Short mmCIF file of C-alpha atoms and ligand atoms in Angstrom, two decimals:
data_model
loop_
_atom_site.label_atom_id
_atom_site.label_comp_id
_atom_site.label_asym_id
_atom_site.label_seq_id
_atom_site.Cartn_x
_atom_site.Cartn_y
_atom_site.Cartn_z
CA UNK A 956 0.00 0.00 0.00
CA UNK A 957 2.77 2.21 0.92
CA UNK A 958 4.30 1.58 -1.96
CA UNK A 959 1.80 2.75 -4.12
CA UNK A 960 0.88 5.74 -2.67
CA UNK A 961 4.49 6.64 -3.01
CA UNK A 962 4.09 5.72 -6.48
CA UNK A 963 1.45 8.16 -6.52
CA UNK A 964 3.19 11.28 -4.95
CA UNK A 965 6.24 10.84 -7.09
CA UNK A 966 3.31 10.56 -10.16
CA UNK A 967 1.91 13.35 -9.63
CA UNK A 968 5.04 15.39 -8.33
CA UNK A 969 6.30 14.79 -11.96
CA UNK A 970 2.95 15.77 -13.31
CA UNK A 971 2.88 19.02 -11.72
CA UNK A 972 6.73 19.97 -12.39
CA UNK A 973 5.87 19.26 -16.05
CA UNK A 974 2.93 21.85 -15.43
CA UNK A 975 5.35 24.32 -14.23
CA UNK A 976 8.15 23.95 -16.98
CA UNK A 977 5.29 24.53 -19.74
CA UNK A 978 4.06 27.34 -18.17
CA UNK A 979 4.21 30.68 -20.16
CA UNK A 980 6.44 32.81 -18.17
CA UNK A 981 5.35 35.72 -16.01
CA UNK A 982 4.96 39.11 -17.21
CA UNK A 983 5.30 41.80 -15.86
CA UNK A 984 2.87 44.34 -14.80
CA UNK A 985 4.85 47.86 -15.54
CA UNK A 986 2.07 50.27 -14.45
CA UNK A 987 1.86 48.39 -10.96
CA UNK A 988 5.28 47.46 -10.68
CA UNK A 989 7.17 50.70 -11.42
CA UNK A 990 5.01 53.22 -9.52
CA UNK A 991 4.30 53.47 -5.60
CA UNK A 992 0.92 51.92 -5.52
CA UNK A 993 0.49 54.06 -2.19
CA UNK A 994 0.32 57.03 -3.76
CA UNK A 995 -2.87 59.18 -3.20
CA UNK A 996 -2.64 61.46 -6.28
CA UNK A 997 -4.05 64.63 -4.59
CA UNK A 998 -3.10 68.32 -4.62
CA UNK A 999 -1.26 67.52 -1.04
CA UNK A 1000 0.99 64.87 -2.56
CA UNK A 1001 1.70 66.94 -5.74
CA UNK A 1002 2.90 70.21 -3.87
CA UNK A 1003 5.31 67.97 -1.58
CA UNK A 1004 6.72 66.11 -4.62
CA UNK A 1005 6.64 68.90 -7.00
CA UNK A 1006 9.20 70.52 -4.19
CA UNK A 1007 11.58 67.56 -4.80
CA UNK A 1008 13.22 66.47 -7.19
CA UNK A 1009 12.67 63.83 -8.94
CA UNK A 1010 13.08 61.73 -12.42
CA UNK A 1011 10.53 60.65 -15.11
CA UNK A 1012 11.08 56.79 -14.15
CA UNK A 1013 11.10 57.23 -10.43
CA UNK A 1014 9.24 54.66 -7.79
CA UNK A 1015 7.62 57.92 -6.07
CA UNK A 1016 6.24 59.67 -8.84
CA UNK A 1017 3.20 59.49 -9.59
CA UNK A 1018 1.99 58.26 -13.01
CA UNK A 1019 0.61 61.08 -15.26
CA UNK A 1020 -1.88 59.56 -16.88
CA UNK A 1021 -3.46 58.44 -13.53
CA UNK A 1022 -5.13 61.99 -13.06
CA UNK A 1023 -7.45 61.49 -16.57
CA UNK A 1024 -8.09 58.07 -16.37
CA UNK A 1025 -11.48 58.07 -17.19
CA UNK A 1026 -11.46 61.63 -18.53
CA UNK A 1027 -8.86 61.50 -21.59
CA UNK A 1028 -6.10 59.10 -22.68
CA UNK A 1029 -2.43 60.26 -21.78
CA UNK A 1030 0.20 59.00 -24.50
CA UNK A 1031 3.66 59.73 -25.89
CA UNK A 1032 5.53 59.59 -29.12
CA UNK A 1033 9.36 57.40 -28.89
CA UNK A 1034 11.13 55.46 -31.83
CA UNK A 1035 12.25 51.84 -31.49
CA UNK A 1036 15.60 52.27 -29.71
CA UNK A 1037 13.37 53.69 -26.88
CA UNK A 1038 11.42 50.90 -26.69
CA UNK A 1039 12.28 48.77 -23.63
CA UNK A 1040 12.62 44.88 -24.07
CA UNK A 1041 9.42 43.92 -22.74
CA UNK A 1042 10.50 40.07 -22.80
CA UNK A 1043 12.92 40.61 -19.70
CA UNK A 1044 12.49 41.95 -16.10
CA UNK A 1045 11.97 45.34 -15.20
CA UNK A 1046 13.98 48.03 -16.57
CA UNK A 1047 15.93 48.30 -13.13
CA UNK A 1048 14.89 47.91 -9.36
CA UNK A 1049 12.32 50.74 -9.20
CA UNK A 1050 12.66 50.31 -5.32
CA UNK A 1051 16.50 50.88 -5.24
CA UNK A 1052 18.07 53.81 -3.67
CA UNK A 1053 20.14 56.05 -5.45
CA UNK A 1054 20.98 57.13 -8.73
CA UNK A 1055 21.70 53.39 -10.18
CA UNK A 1056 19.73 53.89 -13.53
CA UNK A 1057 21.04 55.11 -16.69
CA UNK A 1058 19.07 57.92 -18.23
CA UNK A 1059 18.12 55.64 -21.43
CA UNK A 1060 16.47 53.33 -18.35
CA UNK A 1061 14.47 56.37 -16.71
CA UNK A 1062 13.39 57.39 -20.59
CA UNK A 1063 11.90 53.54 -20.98
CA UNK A 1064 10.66 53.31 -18.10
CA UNK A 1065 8.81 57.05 -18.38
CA UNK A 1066 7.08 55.41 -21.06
CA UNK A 1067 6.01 52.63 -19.47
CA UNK A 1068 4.77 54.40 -16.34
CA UNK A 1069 3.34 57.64 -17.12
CA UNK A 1070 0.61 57.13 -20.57
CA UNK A 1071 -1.17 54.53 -21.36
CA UNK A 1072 -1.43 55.04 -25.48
CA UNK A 1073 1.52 55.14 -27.49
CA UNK A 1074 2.58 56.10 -31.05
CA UNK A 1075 5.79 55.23 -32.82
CA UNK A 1076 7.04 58.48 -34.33
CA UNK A 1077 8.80 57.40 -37.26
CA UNK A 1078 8.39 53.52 -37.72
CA UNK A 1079 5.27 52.58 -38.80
CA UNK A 1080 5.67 55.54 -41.85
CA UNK A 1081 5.14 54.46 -45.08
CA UNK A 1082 8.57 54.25 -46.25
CA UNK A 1083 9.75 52.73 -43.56
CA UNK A 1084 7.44 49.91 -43.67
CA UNK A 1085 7.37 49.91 -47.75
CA UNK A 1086 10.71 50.65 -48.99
CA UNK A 1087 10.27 49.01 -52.32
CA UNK A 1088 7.60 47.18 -54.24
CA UNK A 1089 6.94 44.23 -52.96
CA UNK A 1090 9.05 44.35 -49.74
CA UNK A 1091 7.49 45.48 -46.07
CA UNK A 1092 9.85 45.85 -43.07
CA UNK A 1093 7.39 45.53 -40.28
CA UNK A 1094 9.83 44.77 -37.38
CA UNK A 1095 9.86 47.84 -35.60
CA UNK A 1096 6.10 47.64 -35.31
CA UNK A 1097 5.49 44.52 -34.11
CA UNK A 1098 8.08 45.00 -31.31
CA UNK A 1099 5.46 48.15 -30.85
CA UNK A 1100 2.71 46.39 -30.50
CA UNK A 1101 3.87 43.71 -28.22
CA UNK A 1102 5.11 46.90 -26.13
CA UNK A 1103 2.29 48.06 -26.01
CA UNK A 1104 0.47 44.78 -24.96
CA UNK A 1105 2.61 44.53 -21.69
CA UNK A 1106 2.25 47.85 -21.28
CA UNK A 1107 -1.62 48.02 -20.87
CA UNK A 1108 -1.50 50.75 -23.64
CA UNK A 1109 -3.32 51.53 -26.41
CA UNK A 1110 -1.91 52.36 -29.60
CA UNK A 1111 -1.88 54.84 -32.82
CA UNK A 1112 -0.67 53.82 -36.11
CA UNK A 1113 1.06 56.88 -37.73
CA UNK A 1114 1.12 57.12 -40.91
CA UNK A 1115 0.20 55.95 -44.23
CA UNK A 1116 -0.46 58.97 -46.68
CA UNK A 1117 1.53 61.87 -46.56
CA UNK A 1118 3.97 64.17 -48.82
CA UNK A 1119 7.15 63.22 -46.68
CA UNK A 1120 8.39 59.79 -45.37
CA UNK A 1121 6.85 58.18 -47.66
CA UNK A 1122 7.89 55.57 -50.40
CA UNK A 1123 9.28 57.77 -53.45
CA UNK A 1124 8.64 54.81 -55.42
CA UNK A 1125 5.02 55.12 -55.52
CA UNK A 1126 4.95 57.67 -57.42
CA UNK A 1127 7.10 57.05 -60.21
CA UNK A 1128 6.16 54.99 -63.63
CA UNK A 1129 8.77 52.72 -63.24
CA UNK A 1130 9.55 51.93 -59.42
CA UNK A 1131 12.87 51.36 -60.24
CA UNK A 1132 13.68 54.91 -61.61
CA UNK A 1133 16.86 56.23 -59.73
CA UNK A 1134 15.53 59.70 -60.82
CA UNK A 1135 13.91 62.08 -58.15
CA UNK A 1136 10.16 62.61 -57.94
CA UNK A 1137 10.80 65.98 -59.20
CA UNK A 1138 12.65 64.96 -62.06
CA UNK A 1139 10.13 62.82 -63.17
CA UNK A 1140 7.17 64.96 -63.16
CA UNK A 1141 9.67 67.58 -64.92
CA UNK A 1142 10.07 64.70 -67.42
CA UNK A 1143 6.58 63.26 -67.45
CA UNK A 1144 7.15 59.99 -65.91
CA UNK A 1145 5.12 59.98 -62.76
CA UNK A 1146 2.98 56.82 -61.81
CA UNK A 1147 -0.78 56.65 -63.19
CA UNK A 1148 -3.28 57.65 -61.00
CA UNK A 1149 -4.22 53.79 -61.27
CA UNK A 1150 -0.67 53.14 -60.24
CA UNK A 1151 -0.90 54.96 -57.05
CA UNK A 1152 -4.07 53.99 -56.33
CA UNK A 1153 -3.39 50.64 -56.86
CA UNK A 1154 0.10 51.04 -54.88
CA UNK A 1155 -1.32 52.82 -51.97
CA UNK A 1156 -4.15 50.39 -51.39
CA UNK A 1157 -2.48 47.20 -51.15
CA UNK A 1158 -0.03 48.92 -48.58
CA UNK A 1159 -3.18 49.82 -46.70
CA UNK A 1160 -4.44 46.65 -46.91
CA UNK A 1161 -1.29 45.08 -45.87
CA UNK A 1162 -0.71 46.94 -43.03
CA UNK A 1163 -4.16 47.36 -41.87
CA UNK A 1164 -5.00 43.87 -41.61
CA UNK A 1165 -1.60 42.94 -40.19
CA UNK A 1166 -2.83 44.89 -37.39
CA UNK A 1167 -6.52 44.53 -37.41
CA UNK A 1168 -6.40 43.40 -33.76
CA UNK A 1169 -4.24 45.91 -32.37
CA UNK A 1170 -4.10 49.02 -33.29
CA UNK A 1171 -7.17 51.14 -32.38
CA UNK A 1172 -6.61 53.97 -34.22
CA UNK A 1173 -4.61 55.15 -37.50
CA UNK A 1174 -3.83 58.86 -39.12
CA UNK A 1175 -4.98 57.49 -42.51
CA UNK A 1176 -4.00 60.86 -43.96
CA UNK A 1177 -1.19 63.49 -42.49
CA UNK A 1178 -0.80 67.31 -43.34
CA UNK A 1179 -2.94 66.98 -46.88
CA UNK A 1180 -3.69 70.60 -46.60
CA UNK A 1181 -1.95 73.70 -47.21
CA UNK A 1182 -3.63 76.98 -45.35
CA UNK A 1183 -6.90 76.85 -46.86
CA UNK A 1184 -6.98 73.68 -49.28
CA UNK A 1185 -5.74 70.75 -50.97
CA UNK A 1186 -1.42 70.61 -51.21
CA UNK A 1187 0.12 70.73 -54.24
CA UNK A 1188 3.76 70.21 -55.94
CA UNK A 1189 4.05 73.69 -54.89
CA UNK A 1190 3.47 72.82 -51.33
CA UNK A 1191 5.84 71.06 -49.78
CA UNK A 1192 6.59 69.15 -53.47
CA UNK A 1193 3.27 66.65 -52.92
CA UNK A 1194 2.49 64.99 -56.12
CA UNK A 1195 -0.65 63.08 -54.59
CA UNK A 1196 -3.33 65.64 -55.75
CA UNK A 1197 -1.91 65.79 -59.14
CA UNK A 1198 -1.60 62.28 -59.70
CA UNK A 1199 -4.96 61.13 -58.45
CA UNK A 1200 -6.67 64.18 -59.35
CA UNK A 1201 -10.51 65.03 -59.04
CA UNK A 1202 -11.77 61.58 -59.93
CA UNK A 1203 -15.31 61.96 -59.02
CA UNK A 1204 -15.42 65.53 -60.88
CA UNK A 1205 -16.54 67.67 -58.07
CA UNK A 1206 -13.98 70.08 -58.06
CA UNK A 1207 -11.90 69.26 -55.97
CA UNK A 1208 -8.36 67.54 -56.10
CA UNK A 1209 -8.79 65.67 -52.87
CA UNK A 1210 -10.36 62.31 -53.72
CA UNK A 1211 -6.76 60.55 -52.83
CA UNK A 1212 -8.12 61.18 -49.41
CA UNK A 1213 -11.22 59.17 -49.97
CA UNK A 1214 -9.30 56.53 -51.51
CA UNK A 1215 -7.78 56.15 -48.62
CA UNK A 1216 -10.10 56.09 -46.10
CA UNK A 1217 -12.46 54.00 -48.33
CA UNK A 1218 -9.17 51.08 -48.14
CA UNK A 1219 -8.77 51.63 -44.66
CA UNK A 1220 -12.29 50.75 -43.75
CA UNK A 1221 -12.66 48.17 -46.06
CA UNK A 1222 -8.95 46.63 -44.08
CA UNK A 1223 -9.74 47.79 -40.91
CA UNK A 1224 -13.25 47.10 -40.50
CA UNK A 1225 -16.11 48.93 -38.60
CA UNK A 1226 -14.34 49.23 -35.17
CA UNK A 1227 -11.45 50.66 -35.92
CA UNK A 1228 -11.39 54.70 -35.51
CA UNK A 1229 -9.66 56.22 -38.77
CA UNK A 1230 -7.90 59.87 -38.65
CA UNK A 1231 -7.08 62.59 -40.46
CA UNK A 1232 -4.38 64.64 -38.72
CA UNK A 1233 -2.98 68.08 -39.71
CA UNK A 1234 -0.84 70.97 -38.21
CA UNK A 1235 -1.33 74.49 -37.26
CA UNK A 1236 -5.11 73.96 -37.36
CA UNK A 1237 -4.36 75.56 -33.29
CA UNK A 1238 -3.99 79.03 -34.89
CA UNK A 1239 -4.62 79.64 -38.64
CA UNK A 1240 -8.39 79.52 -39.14
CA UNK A 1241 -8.50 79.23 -43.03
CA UNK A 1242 -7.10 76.02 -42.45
CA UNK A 1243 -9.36 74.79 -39.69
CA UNK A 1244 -12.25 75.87 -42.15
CA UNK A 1245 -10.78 73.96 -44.75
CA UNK A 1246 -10.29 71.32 -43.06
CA UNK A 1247 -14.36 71.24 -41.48
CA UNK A 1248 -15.36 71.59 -45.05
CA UNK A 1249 -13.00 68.09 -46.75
CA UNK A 1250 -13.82 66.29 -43.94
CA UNK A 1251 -17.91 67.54 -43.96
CA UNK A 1252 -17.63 66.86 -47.83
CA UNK A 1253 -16.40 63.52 -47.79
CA UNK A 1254 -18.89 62.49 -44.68
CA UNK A 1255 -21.57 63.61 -46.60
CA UNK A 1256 -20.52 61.27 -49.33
CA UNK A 1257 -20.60 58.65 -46.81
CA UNK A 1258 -16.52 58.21 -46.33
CA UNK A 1259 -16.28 58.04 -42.72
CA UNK A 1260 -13.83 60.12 -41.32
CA UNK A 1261 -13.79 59.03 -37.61
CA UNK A 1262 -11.94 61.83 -36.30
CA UNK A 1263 -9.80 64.56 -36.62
CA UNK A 1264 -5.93 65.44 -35.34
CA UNK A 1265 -4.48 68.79 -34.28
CA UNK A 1266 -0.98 67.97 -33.95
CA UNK A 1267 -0.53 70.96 -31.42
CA UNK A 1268 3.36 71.57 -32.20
CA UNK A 1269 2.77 74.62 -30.53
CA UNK A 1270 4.55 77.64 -28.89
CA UNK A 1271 4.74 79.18 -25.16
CA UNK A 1272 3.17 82.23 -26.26
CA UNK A 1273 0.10 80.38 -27.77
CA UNK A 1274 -3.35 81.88 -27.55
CA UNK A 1275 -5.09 79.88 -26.24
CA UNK A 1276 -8.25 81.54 -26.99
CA UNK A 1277 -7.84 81.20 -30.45
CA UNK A 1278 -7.31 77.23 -30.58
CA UNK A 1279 -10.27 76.82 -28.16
CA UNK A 1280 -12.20 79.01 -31.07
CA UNK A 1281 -10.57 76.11 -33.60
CA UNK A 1282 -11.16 73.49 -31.22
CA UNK A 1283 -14.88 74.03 -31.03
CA UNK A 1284 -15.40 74.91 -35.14
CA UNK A 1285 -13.89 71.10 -36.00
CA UNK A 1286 -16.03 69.25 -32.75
CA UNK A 1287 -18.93 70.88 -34.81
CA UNK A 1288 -17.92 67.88 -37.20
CA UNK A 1289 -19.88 65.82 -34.42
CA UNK A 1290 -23.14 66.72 -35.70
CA UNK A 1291 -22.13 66.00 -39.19
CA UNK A 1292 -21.11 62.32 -38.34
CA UNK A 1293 -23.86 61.67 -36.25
CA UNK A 1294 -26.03 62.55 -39.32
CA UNK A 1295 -24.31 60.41 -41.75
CA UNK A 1296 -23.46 57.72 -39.72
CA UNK A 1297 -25.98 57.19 -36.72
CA UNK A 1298 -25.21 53.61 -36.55
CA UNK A 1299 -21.67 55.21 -35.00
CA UNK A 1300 -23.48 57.84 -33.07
CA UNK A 1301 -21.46 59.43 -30.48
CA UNK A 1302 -17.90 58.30 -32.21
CA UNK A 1303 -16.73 61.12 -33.67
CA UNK A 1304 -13.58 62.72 -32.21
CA UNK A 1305 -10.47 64.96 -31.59
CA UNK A 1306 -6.90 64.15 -30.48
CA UNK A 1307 -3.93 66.13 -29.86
CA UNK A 1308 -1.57 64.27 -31.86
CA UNK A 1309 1.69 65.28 -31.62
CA UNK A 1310 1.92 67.84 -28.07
CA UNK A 1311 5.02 69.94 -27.69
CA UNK A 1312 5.90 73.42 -26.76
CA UNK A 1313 8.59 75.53 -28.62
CA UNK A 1314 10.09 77.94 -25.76
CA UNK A 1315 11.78 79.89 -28.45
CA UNK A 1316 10.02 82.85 -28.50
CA UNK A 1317 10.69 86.61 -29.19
CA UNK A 1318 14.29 87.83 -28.48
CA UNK A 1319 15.76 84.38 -27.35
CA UNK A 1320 14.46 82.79 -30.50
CA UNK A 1321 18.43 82.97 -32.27
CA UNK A 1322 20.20 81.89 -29.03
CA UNK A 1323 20.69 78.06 -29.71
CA UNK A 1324 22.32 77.56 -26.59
CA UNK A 1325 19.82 79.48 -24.27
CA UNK A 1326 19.79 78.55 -20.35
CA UNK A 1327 16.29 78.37 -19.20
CA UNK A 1328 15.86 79.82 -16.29
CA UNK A 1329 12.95 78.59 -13.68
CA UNK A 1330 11.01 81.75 -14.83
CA UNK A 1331 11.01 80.37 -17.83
CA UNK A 1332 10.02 77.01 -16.52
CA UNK A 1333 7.00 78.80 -14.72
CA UNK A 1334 5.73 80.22 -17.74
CA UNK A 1335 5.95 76.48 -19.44
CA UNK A 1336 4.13 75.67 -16.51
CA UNK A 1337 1.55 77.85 -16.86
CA UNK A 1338 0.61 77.68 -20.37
CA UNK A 1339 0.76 73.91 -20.34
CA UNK A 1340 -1.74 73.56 -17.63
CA UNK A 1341 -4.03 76.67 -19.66
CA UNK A 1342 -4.15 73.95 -22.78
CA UNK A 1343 -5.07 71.25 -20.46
CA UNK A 1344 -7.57 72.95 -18.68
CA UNK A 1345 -9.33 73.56 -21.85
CA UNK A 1346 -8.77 70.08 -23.40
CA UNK A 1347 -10.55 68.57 -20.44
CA UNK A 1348 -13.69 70.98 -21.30
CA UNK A 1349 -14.03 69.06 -24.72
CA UNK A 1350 -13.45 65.53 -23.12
CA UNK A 1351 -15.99 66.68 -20.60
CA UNK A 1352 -17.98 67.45 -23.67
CA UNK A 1353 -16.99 63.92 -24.99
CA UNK A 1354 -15.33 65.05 -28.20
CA UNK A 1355 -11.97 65.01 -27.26
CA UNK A 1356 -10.64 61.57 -25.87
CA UNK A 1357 -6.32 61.65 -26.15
CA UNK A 1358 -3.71 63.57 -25.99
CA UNK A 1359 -0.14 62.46 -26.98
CA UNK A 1360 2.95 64.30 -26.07
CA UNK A 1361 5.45 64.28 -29.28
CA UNK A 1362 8.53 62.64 -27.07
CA UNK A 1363 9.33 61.72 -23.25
CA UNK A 1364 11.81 65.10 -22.36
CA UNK A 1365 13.78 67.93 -23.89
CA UNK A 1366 16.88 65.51 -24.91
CA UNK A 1367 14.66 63.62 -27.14
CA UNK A 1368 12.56 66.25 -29.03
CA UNK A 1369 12.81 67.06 -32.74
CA UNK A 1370 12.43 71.09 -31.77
CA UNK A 1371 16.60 70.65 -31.20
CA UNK A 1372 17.26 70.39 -34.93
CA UNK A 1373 13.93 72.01 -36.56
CA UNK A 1374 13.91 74.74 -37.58
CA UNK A 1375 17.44 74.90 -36.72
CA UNK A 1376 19.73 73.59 -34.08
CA UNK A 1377 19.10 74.64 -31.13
CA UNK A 1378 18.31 73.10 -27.30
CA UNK A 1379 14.99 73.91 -27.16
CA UNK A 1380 12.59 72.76 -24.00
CA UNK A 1381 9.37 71.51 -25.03
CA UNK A 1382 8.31 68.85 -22.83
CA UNK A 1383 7.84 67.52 -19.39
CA UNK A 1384 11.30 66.26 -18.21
CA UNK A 1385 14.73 68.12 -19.08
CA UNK A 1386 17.85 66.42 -20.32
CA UNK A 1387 18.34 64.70 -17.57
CA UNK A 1388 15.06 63.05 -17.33
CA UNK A 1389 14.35 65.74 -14.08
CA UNK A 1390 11.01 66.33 -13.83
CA UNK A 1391 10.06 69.95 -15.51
CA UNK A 1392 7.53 72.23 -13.60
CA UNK A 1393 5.26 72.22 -15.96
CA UNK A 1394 4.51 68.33 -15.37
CA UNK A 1395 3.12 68.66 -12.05
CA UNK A 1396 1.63 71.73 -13.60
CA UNK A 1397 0.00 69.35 -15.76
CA UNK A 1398 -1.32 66.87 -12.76
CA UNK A 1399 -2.75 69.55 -10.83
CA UNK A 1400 -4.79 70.67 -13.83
CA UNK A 1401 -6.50 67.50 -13.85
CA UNK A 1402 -7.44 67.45 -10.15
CA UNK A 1403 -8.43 71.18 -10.35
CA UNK A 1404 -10.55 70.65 -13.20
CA UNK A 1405 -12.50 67.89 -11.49
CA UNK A 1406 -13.00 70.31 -8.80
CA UNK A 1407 -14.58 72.89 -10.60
C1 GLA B 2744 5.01 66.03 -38.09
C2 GLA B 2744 4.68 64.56 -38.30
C3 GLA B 2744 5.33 63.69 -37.27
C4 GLA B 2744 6.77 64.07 -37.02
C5 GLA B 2744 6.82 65.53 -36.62
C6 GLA B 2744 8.23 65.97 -36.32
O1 GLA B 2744 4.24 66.65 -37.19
O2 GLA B 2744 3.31 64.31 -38.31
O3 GLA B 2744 5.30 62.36 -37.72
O4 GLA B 2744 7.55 63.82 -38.13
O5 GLA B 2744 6.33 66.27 -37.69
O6 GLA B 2744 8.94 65.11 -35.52
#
């Protein structure tokens, strides 16, 4: 008897080690495991941290998008070689004292922490992920999406039609032609409008239902407009309006759009919430109008345009005022959808793409190597929690439901080389991933705003 039931133990012993070696192995849960889960995320807490100081990846900080949840999504812009290795441990010991993490580590883990919907800013662009015919280099982007998976984010694909970063071979007659796009519509051999339709759909398609599951929502189309209509080769050398043309003869060059959207839905499917995103719609009215009046067009012609992107590369002396006044004419788009499409009732919407703030304003705007000063800081501060104060009035409305941040800190920010070098201080940590005024600026916003 004893015998057997020793038989039995060892049995089952074996059984149950075999159990363990074939189980998947654990993740991780970032947005538990790198923040202090005793935080209380009040005003109290923030005016004690906000005295410290303290990095973007820090145990003790609180993480940003905390204060929305439930309001608006908080997410961020990074490229791949941000991307932490979501397949290992934690980053570092978030627990550990001292300064023991690299400022690459505090960047990742930043990411992780504070947003919960990301965007890759230059990976998932056409060109990257279509360099030639026939050949798609989607590696970048599905180490993005299984980020974003352990990370409990959700995620924007960015971008298939545009004038820049995309594949120059689409528009030539013979993808192979070494000459520039310029050159060939100087010597007439620019693709067909069937050949760029034809080219630009299948990539859509391709990419589209590669991620069907994942990503929620794409900026189909990027910057098609100049101030107050359709680009052209004379705008920023786009060649999309003059090869597709005015197919359906209403007179206007913009049906590439349609196109578009019209292979997006048909990849996508119903659920998934298709873009158009543009700049400078914060400020320059003709283009906001123009932009109501494409996306109104196409609506009414049944393309359905689920939403609209200000990019909001935008300035410390912004008025605020006036992109509230643009704000409101393009969530007047709301109507429109619910009219066309009433089966989607309700799922029209803004986001605020691309969120940075140029401090190079007025008589500082030549000094490259400028040190800000915490005035200056203050000011930041200020203006950033202005915006947010008013972006929460239009998710309270229900129009407005993310806002991205173009890149983690002021090291990492494409306002250092455009327009020219310079070390500009757009965003919420400085260069070395210390947290910037204007972030706790940022939290308090959200907890005043409830409280009004
Ligand atoms: C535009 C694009 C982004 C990015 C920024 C600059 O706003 O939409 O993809 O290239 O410029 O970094």
């Amino acid at each position: 008897m004893k015998k057997i039931i020793a038989l039995l133990l060892a049995v089952s012993t074996l059984l149950s080690l075999t159990a363990c070696a074939e189980k998947e192995p654990e993740t991780v849960d970032y947005k538990t495991e790198l923040t202090d889960q005793s935080l209380t995320y009040s005003l109290d807490e923030i005016d004690k941290l906000s005295a410290e100081e303290h990095k973007i990846g820090d145990y003790e900080v609180p993480a940003l998008y905390k204060y929305f949840e439930g309001k608006v999504k908080i997410g961020v812009a990074f490229t791949s070689n941000q991307m932490y290795d979501y397949e290992q441990s934690l980053p570092y010991d978030p627990k550990a004292e001292g300064p023991k993490v690299t400022v690459n580590d505090q960047v990742k883990a930043g990411i992780l922490k504070h947003y919960n919907l990301y965007v890759l800013g230059n990976e998932m662009k056409s060109d990257h992920c279509n360099p030639a015919e026939g050949v798609y280099n989607f590696d970048d982007a599905d180490k993005f999406v299984a980020l974003g998976k352990a990370a409990g984010a959700e995620l924007r694909g960015h971008t298939i039609v545009w004038h820049s970063q995309v594949p120059q071979w689409w528009f030539k007659a013979d993808p192979n032609d070494q000459a520039s796009v310029a050159d060939c519509r100087a010597n007439g051999t620019l693709a067909s409008r069937e050949q760029l339709t034809e080219r630009v759909t299948t990539y859509i398609t391709e990419v589209m239902t590669r991620y069907k599951d994942d990503i929620k929502y794409w900026d189909v189309c990027n910057e098609v407009l100049n101030a107050n209509a359709i680009r052209t080769f004379n705008d920023d050398q786009s060649v999309w309006s003059e090869i597709i043309g005015d197919v359906d003869g209403n007179g206007y060059a913009d049906d590439y759009v349609e196109i578009a959207f019209n292979a997006a839905r048909e990849a996508g499917g119903e659920d998934v919430v298709l873009m158009i995103n543009d700049f400078n719609m914060e400020w320059q009215d003709s283009k906001t109008q123009a932009m109501y009046d494409m996306v109104e067009r196409m609506m009414r012609k049944g393309v359905r345009i689920d939403g609209v992107g200000f990019q909001s590369h935008i300035s410390v002396d912004c008025n605020v005022a006036a992109y509230r006044k643009n704000l409101e004419k393009i969530a007047g788009l709301a109507e429109v959808y619910d009219e066309c499409f009433p089966e989607h009732k309700g799922n029209f919407r803004i986001q605020i793409t691309e969120l940075d703030m140029n401090m190079f304003v007025g008589a500082i705007a030549n000094e490259g190597f400028y040190t800000w000063s915490d005035e200056d800081y203050e000011r930041q501060a200020a203006k950033y929690a202005e915006l947010f104060d008013m972006f929460l009035d239009f998710a309270d409305d229900g129009v407005l439901d993310a806002i991205l941040f173009w890149g983690t800190d002021d090291e990492n920010s494409w306002l250092n080389s455009t327009p020219k070098l310079r070390r500009n201080a757009a965003l919420l940590a400085d260069r070395d991933m210390k947290l910037k005024p204007c972030f706790w600026s940022i939290a308090r916003a959200a907890l005043e705003h409830t409280a009004d």
